[in-house]
Tab-separated table of C-alpha atoms and ligand atoms in Angstrom:
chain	number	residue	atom	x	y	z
A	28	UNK	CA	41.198	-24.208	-67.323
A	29	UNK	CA	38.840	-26.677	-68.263
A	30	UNK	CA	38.376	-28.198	-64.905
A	31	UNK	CA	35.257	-30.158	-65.329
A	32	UNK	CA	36.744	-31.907	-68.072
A	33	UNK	CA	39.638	-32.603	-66.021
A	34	UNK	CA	37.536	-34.418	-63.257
A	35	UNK	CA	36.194	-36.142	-65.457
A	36	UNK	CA	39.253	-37.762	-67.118
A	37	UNK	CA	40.992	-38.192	-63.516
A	38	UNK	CA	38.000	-40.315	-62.135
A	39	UNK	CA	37.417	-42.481	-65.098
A	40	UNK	CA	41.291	-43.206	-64.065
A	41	UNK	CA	40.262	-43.021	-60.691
A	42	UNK	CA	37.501	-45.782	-61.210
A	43	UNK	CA	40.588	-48.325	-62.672
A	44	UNK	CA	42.446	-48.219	-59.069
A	45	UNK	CA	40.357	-50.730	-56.525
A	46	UNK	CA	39.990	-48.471	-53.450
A	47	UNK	CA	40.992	-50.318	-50.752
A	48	UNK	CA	39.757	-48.261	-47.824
A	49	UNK	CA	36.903	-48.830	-45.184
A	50	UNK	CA	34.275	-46.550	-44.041
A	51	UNK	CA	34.500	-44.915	-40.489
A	52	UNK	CA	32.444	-47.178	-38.300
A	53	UNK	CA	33.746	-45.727	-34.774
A	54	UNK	CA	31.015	-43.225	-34.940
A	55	UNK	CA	27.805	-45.071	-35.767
A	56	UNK	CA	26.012	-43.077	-37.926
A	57	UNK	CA	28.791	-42.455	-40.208
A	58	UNK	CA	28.185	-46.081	-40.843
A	59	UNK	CA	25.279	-45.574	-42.753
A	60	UNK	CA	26.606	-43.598	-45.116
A	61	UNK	CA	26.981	-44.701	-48.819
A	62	UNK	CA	30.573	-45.703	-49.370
A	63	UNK	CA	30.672	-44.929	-53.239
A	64	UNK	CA	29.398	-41.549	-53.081
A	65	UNK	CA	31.962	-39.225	-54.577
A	66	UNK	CA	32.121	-35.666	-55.330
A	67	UNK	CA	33.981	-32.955	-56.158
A	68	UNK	CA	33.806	-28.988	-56.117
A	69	UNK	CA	36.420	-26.349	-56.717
A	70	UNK	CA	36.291	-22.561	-56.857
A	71	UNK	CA	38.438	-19.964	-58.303
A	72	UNK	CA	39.151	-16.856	-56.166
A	73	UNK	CA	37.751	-15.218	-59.387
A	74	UNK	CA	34.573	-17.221	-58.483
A	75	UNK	CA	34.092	-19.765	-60.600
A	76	UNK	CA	32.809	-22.732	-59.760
A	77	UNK	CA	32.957	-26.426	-61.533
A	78	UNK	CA	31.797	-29.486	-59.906
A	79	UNK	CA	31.666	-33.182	-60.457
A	80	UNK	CA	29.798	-36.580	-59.138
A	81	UNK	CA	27.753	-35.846	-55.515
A	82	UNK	CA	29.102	-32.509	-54.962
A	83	UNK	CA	25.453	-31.218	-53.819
A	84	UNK	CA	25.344	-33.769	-51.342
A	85	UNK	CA	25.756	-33.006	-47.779
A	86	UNK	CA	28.236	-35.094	-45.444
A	87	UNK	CA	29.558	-35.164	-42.208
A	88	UNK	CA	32.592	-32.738	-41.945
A	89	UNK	CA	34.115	-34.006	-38.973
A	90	UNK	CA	37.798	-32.611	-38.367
A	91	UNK	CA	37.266	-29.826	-41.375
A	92	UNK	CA	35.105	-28.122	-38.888
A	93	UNK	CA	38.328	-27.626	-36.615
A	94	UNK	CA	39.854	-25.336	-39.253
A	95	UNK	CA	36.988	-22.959	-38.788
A	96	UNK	CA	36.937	-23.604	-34.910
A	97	UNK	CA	40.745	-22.471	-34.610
A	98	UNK	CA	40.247	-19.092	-36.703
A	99	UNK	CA	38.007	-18.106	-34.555
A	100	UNK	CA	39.382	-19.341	-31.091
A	101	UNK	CA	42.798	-17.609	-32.641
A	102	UNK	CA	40.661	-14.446	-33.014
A	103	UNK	CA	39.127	-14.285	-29.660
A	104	UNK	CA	42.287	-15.584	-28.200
A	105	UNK	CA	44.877	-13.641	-29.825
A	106	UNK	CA	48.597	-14.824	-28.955
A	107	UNK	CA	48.409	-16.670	-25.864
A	108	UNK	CA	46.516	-19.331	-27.846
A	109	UNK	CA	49.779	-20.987	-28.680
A	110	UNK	CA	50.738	-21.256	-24.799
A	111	UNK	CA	47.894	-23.968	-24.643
A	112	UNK	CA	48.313	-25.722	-27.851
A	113	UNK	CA	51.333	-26.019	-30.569
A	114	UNK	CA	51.878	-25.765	-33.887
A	115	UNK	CA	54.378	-28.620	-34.548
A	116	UNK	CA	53.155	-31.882	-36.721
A	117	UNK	CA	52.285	-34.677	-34.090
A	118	UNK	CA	53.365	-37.677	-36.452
A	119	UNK	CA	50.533	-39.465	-34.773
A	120	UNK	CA	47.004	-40.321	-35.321
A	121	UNK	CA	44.176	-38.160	-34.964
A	122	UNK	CA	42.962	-39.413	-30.951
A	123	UNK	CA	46.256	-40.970	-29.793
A	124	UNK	CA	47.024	-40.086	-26.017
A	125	UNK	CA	50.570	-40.971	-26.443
A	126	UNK	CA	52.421	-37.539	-26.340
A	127	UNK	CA	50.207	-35.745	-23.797
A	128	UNK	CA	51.842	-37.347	-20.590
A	129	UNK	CA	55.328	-35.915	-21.453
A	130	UNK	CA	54.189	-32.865	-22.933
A	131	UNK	CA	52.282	-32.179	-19.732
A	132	UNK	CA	48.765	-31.539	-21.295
A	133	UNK	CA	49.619	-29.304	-23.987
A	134	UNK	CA	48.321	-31.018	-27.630
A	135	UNK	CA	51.159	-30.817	-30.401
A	136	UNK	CA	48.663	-28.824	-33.004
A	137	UNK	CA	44.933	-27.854	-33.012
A	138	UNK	CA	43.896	-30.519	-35.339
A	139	UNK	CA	44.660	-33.701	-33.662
A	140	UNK	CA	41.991	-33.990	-31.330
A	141	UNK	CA	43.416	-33.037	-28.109
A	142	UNK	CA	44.508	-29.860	-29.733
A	143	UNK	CA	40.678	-29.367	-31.347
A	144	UNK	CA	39.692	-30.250	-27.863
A	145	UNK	CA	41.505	-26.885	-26.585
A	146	UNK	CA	40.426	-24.914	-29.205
A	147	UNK	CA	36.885	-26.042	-28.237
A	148	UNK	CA	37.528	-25.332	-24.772
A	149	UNK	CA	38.870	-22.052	-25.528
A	150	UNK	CA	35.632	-20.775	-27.451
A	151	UNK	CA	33.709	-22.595	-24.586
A	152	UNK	CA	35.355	-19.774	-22.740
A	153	UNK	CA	34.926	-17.062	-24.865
A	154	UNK	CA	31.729	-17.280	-26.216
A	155	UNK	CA	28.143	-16.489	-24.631
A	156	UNK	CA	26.254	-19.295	-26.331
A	157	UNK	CA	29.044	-21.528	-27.749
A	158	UNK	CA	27.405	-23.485	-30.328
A	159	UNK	CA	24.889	-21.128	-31.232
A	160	UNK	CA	28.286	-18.692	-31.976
A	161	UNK	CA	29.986	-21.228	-33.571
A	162	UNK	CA	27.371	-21.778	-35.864
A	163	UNK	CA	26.699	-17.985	-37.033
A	164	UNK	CA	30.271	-17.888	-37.646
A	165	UNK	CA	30.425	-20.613	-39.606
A	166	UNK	CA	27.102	-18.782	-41.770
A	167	UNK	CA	29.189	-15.415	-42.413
A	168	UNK	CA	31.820	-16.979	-43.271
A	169	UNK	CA	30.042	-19.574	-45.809
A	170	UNK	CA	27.126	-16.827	-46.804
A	171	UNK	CA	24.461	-19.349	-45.937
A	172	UNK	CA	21.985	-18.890	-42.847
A	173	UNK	CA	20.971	-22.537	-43.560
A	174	UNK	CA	24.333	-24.273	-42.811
A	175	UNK	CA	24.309	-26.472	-38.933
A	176	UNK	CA	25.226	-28.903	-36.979
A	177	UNK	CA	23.611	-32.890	-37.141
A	178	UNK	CA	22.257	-33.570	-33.828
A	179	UNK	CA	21.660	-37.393	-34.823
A	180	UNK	CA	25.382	-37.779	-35.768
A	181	UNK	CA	26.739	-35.446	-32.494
A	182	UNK	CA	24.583	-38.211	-30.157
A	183	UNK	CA	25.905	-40.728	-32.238
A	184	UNK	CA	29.336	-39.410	-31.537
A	185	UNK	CA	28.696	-38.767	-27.987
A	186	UNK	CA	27.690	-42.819	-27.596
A	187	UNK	CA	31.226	-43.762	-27.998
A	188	UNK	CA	33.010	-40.409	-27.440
A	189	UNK	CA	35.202	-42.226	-24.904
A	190	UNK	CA	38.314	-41.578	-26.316
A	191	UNK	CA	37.698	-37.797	-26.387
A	192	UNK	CA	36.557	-37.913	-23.121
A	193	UNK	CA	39.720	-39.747	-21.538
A	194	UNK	CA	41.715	-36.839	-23.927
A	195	UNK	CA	39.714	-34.165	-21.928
A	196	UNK	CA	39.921	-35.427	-18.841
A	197	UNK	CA	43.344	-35.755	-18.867
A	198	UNK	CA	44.210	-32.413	-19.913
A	199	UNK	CA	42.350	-31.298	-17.135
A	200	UNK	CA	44.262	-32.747	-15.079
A	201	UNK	CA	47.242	-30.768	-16.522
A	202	UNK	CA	44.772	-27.725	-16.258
A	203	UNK	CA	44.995	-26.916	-19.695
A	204	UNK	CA	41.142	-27.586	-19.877
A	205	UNK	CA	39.424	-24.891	-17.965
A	206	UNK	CA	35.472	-25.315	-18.853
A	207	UNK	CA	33.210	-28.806	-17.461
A	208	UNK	CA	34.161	-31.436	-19.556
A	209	UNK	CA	31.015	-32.292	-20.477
A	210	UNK	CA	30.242	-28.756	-21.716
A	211	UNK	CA	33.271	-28.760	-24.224
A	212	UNK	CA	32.736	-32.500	-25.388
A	213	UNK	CA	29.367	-31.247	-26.010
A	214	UNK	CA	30.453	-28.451	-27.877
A	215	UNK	CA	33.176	-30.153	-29.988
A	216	UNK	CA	30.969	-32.821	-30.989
A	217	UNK	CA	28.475	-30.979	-32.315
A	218	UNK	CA	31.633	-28.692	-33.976
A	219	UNK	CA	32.504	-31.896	-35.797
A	220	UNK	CA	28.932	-32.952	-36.860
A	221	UNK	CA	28.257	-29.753	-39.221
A	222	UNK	CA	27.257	-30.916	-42.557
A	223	UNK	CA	27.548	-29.215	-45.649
A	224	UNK	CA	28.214	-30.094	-49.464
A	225	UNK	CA	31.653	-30.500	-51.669
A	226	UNK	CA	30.154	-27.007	-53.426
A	227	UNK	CA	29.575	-25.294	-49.791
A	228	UNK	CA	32.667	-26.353	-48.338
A	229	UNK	CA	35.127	-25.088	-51.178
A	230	UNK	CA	33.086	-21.914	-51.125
A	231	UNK	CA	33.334	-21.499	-47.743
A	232	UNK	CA	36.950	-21.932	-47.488
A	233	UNK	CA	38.071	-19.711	-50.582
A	234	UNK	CA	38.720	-16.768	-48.099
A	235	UNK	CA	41.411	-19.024	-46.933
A	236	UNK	CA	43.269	-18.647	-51.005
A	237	UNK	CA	42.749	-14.997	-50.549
A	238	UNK	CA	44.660	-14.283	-47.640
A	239	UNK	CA	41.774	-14.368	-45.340
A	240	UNK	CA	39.325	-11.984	-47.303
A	241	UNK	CA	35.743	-13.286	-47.655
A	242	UNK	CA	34.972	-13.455	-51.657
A	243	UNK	CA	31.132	-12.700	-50.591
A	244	UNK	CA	31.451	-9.376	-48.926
A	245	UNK	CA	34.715	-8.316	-49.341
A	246	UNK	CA	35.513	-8.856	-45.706
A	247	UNK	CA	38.306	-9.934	-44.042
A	248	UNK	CA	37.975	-13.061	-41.471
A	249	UNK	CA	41.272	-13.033	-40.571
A	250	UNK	CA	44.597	-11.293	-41.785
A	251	UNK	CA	46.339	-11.859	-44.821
A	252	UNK	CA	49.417	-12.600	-42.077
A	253	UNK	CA	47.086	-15.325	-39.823
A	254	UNK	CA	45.542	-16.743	-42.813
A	255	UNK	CA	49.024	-17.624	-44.009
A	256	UNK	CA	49.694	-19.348	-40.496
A	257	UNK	CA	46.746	-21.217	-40.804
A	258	UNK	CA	47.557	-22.702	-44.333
A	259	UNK	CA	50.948	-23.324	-43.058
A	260	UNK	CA	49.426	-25.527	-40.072
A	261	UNK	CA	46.846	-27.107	-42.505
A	262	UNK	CA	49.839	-27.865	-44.246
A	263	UNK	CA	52.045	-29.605	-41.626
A	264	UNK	CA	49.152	-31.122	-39.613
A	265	UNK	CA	46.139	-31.321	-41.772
A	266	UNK	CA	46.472	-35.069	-42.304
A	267	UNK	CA	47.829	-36.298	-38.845
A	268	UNK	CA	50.109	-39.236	-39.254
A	269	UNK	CA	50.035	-38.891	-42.926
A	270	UNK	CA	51.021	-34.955	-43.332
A	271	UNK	CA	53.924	-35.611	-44.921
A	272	UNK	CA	52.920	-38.019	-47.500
A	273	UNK	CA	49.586	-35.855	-48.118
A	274	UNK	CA	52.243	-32.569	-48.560
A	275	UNK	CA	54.506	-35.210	-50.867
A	276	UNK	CA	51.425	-36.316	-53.027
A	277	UNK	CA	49.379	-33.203	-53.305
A	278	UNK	CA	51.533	-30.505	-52.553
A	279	UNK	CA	48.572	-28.362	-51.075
A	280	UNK	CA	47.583	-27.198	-47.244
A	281	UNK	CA	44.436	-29.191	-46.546
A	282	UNK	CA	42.747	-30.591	-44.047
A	283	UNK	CA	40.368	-34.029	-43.979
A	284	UNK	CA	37.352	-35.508	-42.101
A	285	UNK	CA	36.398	-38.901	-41.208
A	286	UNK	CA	32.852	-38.174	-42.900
A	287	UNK	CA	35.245	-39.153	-46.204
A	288	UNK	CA	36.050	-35.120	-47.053
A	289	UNK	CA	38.870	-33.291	-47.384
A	290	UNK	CA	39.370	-29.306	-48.253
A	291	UNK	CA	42.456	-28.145	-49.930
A	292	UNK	CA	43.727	-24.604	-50.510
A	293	UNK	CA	45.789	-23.468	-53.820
A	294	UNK	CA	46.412	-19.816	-52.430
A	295	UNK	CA	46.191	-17.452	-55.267
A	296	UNK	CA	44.420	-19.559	-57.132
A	297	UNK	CA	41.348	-22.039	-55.771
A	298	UNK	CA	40.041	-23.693	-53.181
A	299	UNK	CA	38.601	-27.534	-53.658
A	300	UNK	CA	36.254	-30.069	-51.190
A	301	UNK	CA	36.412	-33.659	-52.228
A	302	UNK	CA	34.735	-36.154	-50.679
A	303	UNK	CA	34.629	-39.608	-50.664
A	304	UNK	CA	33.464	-41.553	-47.850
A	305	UNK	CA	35.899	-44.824	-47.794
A	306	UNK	CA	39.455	-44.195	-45.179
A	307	UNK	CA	42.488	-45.597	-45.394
A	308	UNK	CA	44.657	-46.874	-42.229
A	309	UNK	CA	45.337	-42.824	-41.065
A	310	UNK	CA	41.363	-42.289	-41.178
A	311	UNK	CA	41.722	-39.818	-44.554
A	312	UNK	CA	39.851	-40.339	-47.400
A	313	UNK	CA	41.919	-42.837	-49.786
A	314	UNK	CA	40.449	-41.899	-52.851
A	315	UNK	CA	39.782	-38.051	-52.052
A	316	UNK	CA	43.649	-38.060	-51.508
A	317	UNK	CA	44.469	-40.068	-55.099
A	318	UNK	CA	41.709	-37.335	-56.423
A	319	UNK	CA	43.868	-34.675	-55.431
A	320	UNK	CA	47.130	-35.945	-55.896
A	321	UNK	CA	46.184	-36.763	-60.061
A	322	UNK	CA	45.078	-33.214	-59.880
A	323	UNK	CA	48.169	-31.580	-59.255
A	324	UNK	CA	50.521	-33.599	-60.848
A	325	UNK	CA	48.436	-33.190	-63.618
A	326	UNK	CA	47.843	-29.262	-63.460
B	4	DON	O1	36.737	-36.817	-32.645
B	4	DON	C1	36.576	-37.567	-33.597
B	4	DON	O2	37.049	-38.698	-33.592
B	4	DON	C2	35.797	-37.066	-34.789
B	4	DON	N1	34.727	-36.213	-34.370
B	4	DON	C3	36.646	-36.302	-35.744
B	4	DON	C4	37.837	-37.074	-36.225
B	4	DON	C5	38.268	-36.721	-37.594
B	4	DON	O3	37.527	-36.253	-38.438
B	4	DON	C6	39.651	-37.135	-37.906
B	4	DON	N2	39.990	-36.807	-39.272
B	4	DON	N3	40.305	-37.431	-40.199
């Protein structure tokens, strides 16, 4: 398949369609960012790799990050992870507090923030220097040592973390956060400010099209039975508010950032990182999600 060619074709389309969506601002060094960048980067699980636009450019990952943070809070954790947090689509946005109160602390799914928030306080828990950990994790599994986090855009974050404070706070209450508060929020915000590239993120999520088994070393990061639990929850609650539509359009697990990036997964067959800084109303990339969706409804 001639995918370079396709990109090509879909973003001249692409280019026709006025995108309509803003930058995230909330965080102030996203702000800063160049809203037109765009790039694209898929791999095969027989390894080969086509690109298009910025795809060697790094950006902010943001909620992507929380993919990697579950697998290996699930790993550690084993079982019991999904007393603390569920696995059920939240049908709200990313940092609402709404459904916390009656659910008594316990976040719907790991990606909305309270759930990520769990999962953070989970490898918090578990691990002897959390973010240094994290990190090395995060290098095996994408083969590069030189992969980390952004301190400028975790202080940035931490400025006007309130949100995610009130969200820990209040599951502490609930005692479903069991580490200081400040320690996780410290933790998750750096989780969310690793940067890498549209070519390093699709590589480092191809284990995830072959049931689990790192392409680099042959190794497997998770089973072939997690790693299909993991799609399935990219696939129901990748996208927040705007799962279903995302599952409608594109048809693929995935999960997006508010650095303007989104991974998706075609097990059997590819992995692909778009990004594209400019959100629509849910806080996913408008035009990484149009990307995708003229993808598969064209191949
Ligand atoms: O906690 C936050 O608000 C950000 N660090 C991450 C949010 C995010 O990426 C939501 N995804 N679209």
């Amino acid at each position: 398949m001639d995918y370079n060619k396709i990109f090509a074709e879909i973003y001249t389309e692409l280019e026709k369609i006025p995108d309509t969506g803003k930058i995230a601002s909330y965080i102030p060094e996203l702000g800063n960012v160049d809203p037109n960048k765009f790039g694209v980067h898929l791999t095969t699980t027989d390894n080969q790799d086509y690109s298009f636009g910025d795809a060697n450019e790094k950006f902010s990952i943001q909620s992507i990050a929380k993919v990697l943070a579950l697998i290996l809070a699930y790993d550690l954790e084993g079982e019991k992870l999904w007393d603390r947090v569920g696995v059920e689509p939240s049908g709200t946005s990313f940092n609402s507090l709404v459904q916390l109160e009656s659910d008594l602390g316990i976040p719907r799914n790991p990606f909305i923030n309270a759930g990520a928030l769990v999962i953070s306080d989970v490898l918090v828990g578990h691990l002897k220097n959390p973010k240094t950990d994290f990190i090395n994790f995060v290098r095996k599994v994408a083969n590069d040592p030189t992969i980390d986090y952004s301190s400028r855009i975790a202080d940035s974050e931490k400025s006007t973390g309130y949100r995610n404070a009130a969200l820990a706070n209040f599951m502490k209450s609930f005692n479903n956060i069991h580490n200081e508060i400040d320690v996780v929020l410290d933790f998750y915000f750096h989780m969310c400010s690793i940067e890498m590239t549209c070519k390093e993120l699709s590589r480092t999520f191809l284990f995830m099209a072959k049931k689990g088994v790192n392409t680099h070393n042959n190794e497997a990061i998770l089973s072939a039975a997690k790693s299909k639990r993991i799609n399935s929850i990219m696939q129901l609650c990748g996208f927040y508010d705007e799962a279903g539509e995302f599952a409608f359009k594109v048809g693929l697990p995935g999960k997006s950032g508010v650095g303007g990036g989104i991974i998706a997964i075609y097990p059997g067959k590819y992995s692909i990182a778009v990004w594209s800084p400019k959100l629509n109303k849910k806080g996913n990339s408008s035009r990484g999600i149009k990307f995708l969706e003229m993808l598969t409804t064209e191949v």
